[in-house]
Coordinates of C-alpha atoms and ligand atoms in Angstrom, one line a residue:
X1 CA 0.0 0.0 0.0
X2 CA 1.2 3.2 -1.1
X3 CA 1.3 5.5 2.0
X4 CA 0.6 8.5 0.0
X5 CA -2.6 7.3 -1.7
X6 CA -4.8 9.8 -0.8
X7 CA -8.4 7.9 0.3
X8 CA -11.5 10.1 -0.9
X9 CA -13.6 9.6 1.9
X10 CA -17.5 9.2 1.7
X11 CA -19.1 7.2 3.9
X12 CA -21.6 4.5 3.9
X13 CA -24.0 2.3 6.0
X14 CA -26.9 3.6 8.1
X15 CA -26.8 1.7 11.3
X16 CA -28.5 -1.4 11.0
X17 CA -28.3 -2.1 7.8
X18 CA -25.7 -4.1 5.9
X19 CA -22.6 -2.8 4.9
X20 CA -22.4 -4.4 1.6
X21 CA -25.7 -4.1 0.9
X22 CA -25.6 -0.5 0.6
X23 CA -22.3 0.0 -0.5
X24 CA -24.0 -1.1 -4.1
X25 CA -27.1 0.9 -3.4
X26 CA -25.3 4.1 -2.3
X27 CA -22.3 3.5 -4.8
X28 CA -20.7 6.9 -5.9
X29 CA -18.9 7.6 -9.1
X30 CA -15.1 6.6 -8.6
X31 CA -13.5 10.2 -8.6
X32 CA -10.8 9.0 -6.0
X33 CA -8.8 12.1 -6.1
X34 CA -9.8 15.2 -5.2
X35 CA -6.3 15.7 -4.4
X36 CA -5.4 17.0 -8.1
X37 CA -6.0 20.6 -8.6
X38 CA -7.2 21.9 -11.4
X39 CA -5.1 22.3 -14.7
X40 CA -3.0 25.3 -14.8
X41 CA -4.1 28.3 -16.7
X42 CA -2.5 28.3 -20.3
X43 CA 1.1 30.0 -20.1
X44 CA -0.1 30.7 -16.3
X45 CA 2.4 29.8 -14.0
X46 CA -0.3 29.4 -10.9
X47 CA 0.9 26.1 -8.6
X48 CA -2.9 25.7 -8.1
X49 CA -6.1 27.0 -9.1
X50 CA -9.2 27.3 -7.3
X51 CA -13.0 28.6 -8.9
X52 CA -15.4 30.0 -7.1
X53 CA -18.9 28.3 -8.3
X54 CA -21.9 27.5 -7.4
X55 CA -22.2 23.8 -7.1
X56 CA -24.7 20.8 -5.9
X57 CA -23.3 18.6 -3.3
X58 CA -24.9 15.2 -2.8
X59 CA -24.7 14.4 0.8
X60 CA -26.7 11.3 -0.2
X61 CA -29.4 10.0 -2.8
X62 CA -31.9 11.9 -2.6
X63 CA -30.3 14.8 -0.6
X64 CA -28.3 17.8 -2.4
X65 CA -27.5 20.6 -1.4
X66 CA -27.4 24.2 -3.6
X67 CA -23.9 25.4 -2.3
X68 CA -20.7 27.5 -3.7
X69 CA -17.2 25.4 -3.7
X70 CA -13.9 25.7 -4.9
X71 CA -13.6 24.0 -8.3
X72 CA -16.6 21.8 -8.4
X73 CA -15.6 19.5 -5.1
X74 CA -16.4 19.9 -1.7
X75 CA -14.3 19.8 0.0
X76 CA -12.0 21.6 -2.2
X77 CA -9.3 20.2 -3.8
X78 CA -6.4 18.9 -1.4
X79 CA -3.3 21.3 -1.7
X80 CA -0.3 19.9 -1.1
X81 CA 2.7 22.2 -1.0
X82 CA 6.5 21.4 0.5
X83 CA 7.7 23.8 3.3
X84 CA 9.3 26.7 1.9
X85 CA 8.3 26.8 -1.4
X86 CA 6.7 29.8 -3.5
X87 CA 3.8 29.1 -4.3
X88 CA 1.0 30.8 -6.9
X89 CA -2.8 30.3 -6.0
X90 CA -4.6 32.1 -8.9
X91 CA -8.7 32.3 -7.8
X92 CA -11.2 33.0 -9.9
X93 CA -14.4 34.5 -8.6
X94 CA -17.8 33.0 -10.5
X95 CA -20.3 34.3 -7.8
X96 CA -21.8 37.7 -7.9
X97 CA -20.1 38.6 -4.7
X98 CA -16.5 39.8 -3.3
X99 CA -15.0 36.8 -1.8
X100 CA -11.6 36.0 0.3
X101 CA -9.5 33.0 0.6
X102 CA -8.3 32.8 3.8
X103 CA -5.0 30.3 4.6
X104 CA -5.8 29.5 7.7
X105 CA -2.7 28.5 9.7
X106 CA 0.4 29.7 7.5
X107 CA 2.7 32.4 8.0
X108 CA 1.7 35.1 5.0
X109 CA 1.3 38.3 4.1
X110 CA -1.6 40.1 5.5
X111 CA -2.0 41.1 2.2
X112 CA -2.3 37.9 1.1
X113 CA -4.2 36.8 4.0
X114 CA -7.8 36.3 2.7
X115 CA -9.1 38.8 5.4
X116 CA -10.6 42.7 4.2
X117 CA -9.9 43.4 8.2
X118 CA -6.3 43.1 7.2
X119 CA -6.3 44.7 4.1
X120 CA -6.1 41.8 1.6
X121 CA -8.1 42.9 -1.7
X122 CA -11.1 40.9 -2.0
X123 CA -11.0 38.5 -5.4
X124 CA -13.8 40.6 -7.4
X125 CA -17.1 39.1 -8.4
X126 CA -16.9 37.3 -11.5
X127 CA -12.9 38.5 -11.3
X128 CA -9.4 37.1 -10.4
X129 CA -6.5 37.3 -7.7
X130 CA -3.3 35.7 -7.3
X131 CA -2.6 35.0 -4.1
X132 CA 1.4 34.5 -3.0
X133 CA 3.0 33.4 -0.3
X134 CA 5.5 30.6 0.8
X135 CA 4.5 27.8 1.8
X136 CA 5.1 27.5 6.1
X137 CA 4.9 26.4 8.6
X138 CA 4.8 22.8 7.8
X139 CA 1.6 20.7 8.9
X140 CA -1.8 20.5 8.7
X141 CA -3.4 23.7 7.4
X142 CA -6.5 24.6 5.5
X143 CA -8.3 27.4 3.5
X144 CA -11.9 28.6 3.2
X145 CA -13.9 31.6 2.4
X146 CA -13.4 34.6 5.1
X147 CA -16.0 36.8 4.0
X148 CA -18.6 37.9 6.2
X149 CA -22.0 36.7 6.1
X150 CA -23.9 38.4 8.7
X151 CA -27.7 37.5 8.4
X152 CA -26.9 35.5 4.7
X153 CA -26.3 31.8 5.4
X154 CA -25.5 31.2 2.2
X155 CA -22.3 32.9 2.1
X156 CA -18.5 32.8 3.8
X157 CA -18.3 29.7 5.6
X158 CA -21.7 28.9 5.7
X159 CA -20.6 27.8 2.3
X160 CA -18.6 25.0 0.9
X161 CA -15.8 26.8 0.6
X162 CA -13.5 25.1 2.4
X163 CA -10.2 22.6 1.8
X164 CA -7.2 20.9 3.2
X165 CA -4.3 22.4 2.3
X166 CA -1.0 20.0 3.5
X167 CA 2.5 21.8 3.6
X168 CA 4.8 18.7 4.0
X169 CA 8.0 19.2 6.4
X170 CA 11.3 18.5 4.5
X171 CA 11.6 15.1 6.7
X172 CA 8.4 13.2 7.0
X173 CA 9.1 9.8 9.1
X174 CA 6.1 8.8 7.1
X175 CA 4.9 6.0 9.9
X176 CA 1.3 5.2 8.5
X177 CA -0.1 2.7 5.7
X178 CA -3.0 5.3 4.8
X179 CA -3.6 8.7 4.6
X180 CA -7.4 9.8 4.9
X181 CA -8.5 13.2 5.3
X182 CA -12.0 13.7 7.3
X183 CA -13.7 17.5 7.4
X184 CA -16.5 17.3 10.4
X185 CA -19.3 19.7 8.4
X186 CA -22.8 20.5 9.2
X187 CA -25.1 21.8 6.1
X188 CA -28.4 23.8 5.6
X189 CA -27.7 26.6 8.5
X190 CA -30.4 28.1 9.9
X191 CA -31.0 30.9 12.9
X192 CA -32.9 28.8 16.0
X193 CA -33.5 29.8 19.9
X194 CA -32.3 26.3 20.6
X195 CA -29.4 25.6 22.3
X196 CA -27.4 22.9 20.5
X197 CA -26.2 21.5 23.9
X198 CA -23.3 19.8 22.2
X199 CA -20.9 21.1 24.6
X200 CA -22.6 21.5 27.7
X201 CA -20.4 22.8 30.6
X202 CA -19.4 20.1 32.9
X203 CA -20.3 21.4 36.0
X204 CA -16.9 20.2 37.9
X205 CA -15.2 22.4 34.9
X206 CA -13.7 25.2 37.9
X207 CA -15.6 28.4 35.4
X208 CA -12.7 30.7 36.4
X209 CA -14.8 33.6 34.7
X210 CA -18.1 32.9 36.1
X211 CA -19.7 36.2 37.4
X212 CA -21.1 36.1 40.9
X213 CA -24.7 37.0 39.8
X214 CA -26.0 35.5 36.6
X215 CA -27.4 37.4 33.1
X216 CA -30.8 36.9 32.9
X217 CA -31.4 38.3 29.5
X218 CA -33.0 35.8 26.9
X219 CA -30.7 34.1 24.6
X220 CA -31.1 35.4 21.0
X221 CA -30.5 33.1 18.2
X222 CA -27.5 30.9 17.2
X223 CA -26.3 29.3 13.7
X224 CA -28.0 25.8 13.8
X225 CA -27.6 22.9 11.3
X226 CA -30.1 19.4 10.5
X227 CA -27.8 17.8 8.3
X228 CA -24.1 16.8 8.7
X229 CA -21.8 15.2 6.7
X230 CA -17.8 13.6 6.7
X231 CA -16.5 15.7 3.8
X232 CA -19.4 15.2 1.2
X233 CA -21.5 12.4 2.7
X234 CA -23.4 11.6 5.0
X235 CA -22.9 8.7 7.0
X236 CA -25.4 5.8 4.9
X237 CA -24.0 7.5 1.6
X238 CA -20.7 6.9 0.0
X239 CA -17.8 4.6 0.4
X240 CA -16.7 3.4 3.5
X241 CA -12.9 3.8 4.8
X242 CA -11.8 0.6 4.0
X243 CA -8.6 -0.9 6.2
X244 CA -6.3 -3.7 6.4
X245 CA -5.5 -5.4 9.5
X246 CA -2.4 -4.1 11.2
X247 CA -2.4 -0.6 9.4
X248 CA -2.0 2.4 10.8
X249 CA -3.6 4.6 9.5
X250 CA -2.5 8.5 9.8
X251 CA -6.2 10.6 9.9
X252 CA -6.3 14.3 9.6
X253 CA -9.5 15.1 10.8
X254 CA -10.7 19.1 10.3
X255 CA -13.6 20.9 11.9
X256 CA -15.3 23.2 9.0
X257 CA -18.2 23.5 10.8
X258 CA -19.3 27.1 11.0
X259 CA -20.6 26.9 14.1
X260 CA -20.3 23.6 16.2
X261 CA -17.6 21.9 18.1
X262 CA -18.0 18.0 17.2
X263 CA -16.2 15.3 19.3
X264 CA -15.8 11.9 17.2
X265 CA -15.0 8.6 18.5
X266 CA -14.1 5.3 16.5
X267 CA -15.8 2.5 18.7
X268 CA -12.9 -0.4 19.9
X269 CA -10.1 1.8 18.4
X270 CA -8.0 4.6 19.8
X271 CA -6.4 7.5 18.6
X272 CA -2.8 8.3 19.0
X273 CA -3.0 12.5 18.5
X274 CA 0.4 13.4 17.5
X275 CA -0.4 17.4 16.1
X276 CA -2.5 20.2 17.0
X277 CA -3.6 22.2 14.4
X278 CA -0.6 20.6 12.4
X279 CA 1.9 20.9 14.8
X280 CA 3.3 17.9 16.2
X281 CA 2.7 18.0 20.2
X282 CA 5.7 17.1 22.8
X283 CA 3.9 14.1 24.3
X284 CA 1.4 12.1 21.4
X285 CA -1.4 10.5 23.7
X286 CA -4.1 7.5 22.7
X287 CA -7.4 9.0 23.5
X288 CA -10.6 7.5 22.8
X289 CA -12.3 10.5 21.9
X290 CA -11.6 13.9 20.1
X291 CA -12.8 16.9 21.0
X292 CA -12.6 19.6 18.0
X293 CA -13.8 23.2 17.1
X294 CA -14.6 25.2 13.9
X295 CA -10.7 25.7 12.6
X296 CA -9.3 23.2 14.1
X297 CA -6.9 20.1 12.7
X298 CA -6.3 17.0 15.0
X299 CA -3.8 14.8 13.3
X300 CA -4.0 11.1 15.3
X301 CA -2.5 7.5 14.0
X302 CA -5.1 4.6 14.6
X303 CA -3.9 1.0 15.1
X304 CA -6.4 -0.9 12.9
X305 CA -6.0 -4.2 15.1
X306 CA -10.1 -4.7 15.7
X307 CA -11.1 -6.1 12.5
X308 CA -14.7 -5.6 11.8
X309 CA -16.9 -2.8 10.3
X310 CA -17.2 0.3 12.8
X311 CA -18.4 3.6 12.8
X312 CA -16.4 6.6 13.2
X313 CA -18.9 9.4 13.7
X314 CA -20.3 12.4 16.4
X315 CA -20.7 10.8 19.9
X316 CA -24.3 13.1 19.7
X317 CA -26.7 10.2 18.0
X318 CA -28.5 13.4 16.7
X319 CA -25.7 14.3 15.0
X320 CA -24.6 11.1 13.9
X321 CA -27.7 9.7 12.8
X322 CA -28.0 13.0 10.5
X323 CA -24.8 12.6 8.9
X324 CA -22.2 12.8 10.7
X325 CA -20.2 9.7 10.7
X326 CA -17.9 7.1 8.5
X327 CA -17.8 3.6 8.2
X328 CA -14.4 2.2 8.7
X329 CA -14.7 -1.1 6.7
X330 CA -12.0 -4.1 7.6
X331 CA -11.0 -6.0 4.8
X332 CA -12.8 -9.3 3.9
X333 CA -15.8 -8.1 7.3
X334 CA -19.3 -8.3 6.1
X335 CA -21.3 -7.6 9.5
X336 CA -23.4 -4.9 10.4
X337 CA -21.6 -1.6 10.9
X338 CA -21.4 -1.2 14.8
X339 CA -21.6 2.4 17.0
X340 CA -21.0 2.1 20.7
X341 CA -20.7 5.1 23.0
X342 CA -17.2 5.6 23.8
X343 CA -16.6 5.8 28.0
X344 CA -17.1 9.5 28.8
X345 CA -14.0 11.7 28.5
X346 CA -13.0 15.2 28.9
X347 CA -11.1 16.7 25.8
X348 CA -7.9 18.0 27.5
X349 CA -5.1 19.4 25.5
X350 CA -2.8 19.9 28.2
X351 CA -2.4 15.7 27.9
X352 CA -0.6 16.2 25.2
X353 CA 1.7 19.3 26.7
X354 CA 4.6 19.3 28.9
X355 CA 5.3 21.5 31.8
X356 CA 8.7 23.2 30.7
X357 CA 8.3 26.9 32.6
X358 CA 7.9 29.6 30.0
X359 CA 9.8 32.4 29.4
X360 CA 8.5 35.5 31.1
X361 CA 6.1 37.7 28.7
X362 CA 7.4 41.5 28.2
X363 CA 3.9 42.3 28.2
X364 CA 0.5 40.3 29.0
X365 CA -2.6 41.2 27.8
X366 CA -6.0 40.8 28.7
X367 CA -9.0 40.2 26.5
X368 CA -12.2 39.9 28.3
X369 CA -15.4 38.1 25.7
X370 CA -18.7 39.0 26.9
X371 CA -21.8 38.3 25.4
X372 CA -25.0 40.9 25.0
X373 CA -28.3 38.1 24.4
X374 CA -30.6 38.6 22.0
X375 CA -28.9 42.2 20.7
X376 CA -30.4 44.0 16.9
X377 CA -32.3 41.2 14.8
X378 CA -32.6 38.9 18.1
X379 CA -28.7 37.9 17.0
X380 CA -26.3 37.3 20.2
X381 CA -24.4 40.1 20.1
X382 CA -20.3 39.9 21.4
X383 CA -18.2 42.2 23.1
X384 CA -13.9 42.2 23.4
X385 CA -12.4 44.2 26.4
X386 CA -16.4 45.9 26.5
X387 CA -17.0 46.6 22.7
X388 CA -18.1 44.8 19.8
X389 CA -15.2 45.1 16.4
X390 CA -14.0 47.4 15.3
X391 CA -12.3 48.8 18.6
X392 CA -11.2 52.5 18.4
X393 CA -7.4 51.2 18.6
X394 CA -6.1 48.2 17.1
X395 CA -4.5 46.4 20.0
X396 CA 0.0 46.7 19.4
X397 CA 2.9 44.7 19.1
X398 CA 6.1 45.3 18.9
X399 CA 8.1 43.2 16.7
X400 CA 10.1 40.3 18.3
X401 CA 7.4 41.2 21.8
X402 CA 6.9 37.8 23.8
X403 CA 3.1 38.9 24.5
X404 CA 1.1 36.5 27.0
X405 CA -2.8 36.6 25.6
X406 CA -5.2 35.9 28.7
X407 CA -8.7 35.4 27.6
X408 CA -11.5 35.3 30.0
X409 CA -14.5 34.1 28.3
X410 CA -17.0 35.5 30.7
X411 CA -19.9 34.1 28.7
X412 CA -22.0 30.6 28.8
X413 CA -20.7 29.4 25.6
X414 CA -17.2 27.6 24.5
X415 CA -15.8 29.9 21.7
X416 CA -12.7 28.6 19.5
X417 CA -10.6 31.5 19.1
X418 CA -8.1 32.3 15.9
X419 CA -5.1 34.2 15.7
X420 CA -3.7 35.2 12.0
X421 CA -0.5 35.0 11.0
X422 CA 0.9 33.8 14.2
X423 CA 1.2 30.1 16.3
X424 CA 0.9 30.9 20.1
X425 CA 1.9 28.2 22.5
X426 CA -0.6 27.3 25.3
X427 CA 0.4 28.3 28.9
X428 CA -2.2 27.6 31.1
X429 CA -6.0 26.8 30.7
X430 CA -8.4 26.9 33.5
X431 CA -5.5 27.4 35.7
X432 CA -3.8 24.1 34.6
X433 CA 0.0 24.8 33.6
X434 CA 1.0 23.4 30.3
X435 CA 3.8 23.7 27.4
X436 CA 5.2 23.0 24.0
X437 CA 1.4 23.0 22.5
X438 CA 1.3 25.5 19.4
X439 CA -2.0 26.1 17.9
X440 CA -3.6 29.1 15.8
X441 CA -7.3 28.0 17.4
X442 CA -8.0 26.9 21.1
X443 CA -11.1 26.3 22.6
X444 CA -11.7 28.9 26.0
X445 CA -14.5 27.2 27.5
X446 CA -18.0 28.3 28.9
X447 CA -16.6 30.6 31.9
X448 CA -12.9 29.6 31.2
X449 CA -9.7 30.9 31.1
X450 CA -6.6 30.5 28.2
X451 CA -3.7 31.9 28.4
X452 CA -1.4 31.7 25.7
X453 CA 1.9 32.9 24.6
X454 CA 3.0 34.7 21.3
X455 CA 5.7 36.3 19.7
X456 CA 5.7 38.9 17.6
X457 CA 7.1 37.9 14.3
X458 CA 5.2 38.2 12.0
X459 CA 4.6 42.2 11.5
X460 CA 1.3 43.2 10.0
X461 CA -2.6 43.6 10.5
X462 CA -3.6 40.3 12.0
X463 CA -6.9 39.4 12.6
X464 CA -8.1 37.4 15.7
X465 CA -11.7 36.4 16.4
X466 CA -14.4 33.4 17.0
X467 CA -14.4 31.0 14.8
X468 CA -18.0 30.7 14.9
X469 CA -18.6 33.0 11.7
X470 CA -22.2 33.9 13.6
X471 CA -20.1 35.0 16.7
X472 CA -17.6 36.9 14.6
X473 CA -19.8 38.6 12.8
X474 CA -21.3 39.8 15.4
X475 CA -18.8 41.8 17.2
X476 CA -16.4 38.8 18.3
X477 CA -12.9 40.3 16.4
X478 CA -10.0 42.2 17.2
X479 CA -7.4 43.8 14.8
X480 CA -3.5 43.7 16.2
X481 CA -1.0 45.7 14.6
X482 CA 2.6 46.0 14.8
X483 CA 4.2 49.7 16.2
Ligands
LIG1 CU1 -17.7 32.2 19.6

């Protein structure tokens, strides 16, 4: 087996009903790599290009979606891209609206960014851009649509705009059989009162942030979603993930939710979590669950020593039973494809850290995220340091700064928050010393506490918000800039 064969992922098998059986029902047209990007421009020298289209996605017979992609496949094609190297991106724009790549993770340009907040140039409707930038830092990284959507859920990341994009380091150790790539999505988006309760605070969690006397104004509405999907499929549709005995297989699993954290299990199996948002972590743990927010990457090896046909899906049956699952298929196993609960877990990152001290900051600052319930068009409206974006004053760097980030989430949701440009290293969350964990996205839970560290090296506007595009729309942003 071919470590690099890249494994288009549907999935396949409503519970209960034979694998086999629907793998012919449900059978998709063999289009095995969405890795290739589309043919270069004549006499263009683009590494890669990407159209912005409307497109149908067929989450399953019988159910497709009206959605805008990047060239046709959702997700987008796979970039893949060595460390260091120049590389071209040209987009072209076939919507009626300004849009924005965003590279979520890398080092580039503000520029070149994919964020208006920054000053990148939008790609024009029914225009082009070339985007540039070199390819770093090496890992897992990806790149959707940053432009805001506000009240339209049909546009930014409400839409299928969104793909892997893999910057290889110049020494892989390569120690997997298989590479799959898994994007947890949820389709059809619409406003609700509901709370998803699919991270309900665990009442032992110690809520560093919680205020003495509780906000009794009505929640206004949040993003909601009836129909998920692993990449394109829904779990019942597609092809299943099909192993060998004794493989490990290396998954990179990405959250391009707009608006939910999802926690996934694979039922008799373990995964071994060896990067964060693509960067390796000091101490790789097995873990039977993974806990991960819109923008983030968990990279984990499984051991495929259980032979038999499982489920890999959301531990919420809602969830799962709309869509949001895989069947991981053993070779030459015919049964029934089996979900059992996994034993209940905390997601922890700081299992995965060490507890090296950290150099002292040269400055700390503190960002305080309140929310204001049911704000203009019954929308949760969301405050940074007392004001929704933009602030009168960009908050200030100064280049080669060691800056310590403390955010107090003083609200009773989990918010994953993104810094541009920059990897910051986790210090301490919930009061619980850690080290050695970089990230660009980390989850500050309901009430919680993350501190972080940064340094200041990459000199620009950078943007940092909510990854919930509802939440950062809304108010949840900041703008740095350097002095
Ligand atoms: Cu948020």
């Amino acid at each position: 087996m071919n470590r690099r064969d890249f494994v288009r992922l549907g999935c396949a098998t409503v519970i209960g009903v034979g694998a086999g059986k629907l793998r012919s029902a449900f059978a998709q047209p063999q289009d095995a790599m969405i890795g290739k990007p589309e043919p270069k421009a004549s006499g263009r020298a683009a590494d890669f290009t990407l159209r912005i289209a409307p497109t149908i996605v067929e989450l399953a017979p019988q159910v497709a979606i009206s959605t805008i992609g990047y060239s046709n496949r959702i997700p987008g094609p796979l970039m893949r891209m060595r460390e260091g190297q120049p590389v071209t991106v040209e987009v072209v724009n076939d919507t009626d609206v300004p849009e924005f790549v965003h590279w979520h993770g890398l080092f580039v340009p503000s520029e070149m960014d994919g964020a208006a907040e920054e000053g990148t140039p939008p790609v024009p409707p029914h225009g082009r851009r070339r985007y540039q930038f070199v390819a770093k830092p090496a890992g897992s990284r990806w790149y959707h649509s940053h432009t805001a959507a506000m009240m339209d859920l049909h546009r930014g990341a409400y839409t299928g705009q969104f793909g892997f994009l893999m910057i290889d380091p110049a020494n892989d150790p390569g120690l997997y059989d298989q590479e799959v790539f898994l994007a947890l999505r949820d389709w059809e988006y619409f406003l609700s009162p509901m709370d998803q309760d699919e991270m309900a605070a665990d009442p032992n969690d110690p809520m560093p942030e919680k205020p003495a006397t509780p906000d009794l104004r009505p929640n206004g509405l949040e993003v909601n979603a009836p129909l998920y999907s692993i990449n394109d499929k829904m779990l019942g549709a597609g092809e299943p993930l099909r192993v060998k005995s004794g493989q490990r297989v290396l998954i990179h699993l990405l959250n391009a939710s707009a608006s939910q954290i999802h926690r996934v299990a694979l039922p008799a199996h373990k995964f071994q979590v060896i990067a964060l948002d693509g960067n390796p972590v000091p101490a790789p743990q097995l873990v039977s669950v993974i806990e991960i927010a819109p923008g983030e990457r968990v990279d984990a090896i499984v051991e495929m020593n259980q032979p038999g046909i499982w489920i890999l899906g959301e531990l919420r049956d809602a969830a799962r039973q709309s869509g949001m699952g895989v069947v991981v298929e053993y070779a030459n196993q015919h049964q029934r494809a089996t979900w059992i609960p996994p034993p209940s877990a905390r997601w922890d990152y700081a299992v995965f850290g060490t507890t090296a001290p950290h150099p002292a900051p040269d400055r700390t600052i503190d960002m305080v995220f309140e929310k204001v319930p049911g704000g203009p068009h019954g929308i949760n409206h969301w405050l940074v340091n007392g004001k929704e974006y933009p602030h009168e004053r960009e908050f200030v760097f100064h280049q080669g700064g060691r800056y310590r980030l403390m955010f107090h989430n003083r609200s009773d949701d989990s918010h994953p928050l993104h810094f541009h440009r920059h990897l910051f290293e986790l210090v301490e969350l919930n009061g619980k010393p850690t080290a050695g964990i970089k990230k660009d996205t980390v989850i500050v839970p309901a009430f919680g506490r993350a501190t972080v560290d940064l340094v200041a090296d990459q000199p620009g506007l950078s943007l940092f918000h909510c990854h919930i595009q509802q939440h950062m729309d809304f108010g949840f942003m900041a703008l740095f800039r350097y002095a």
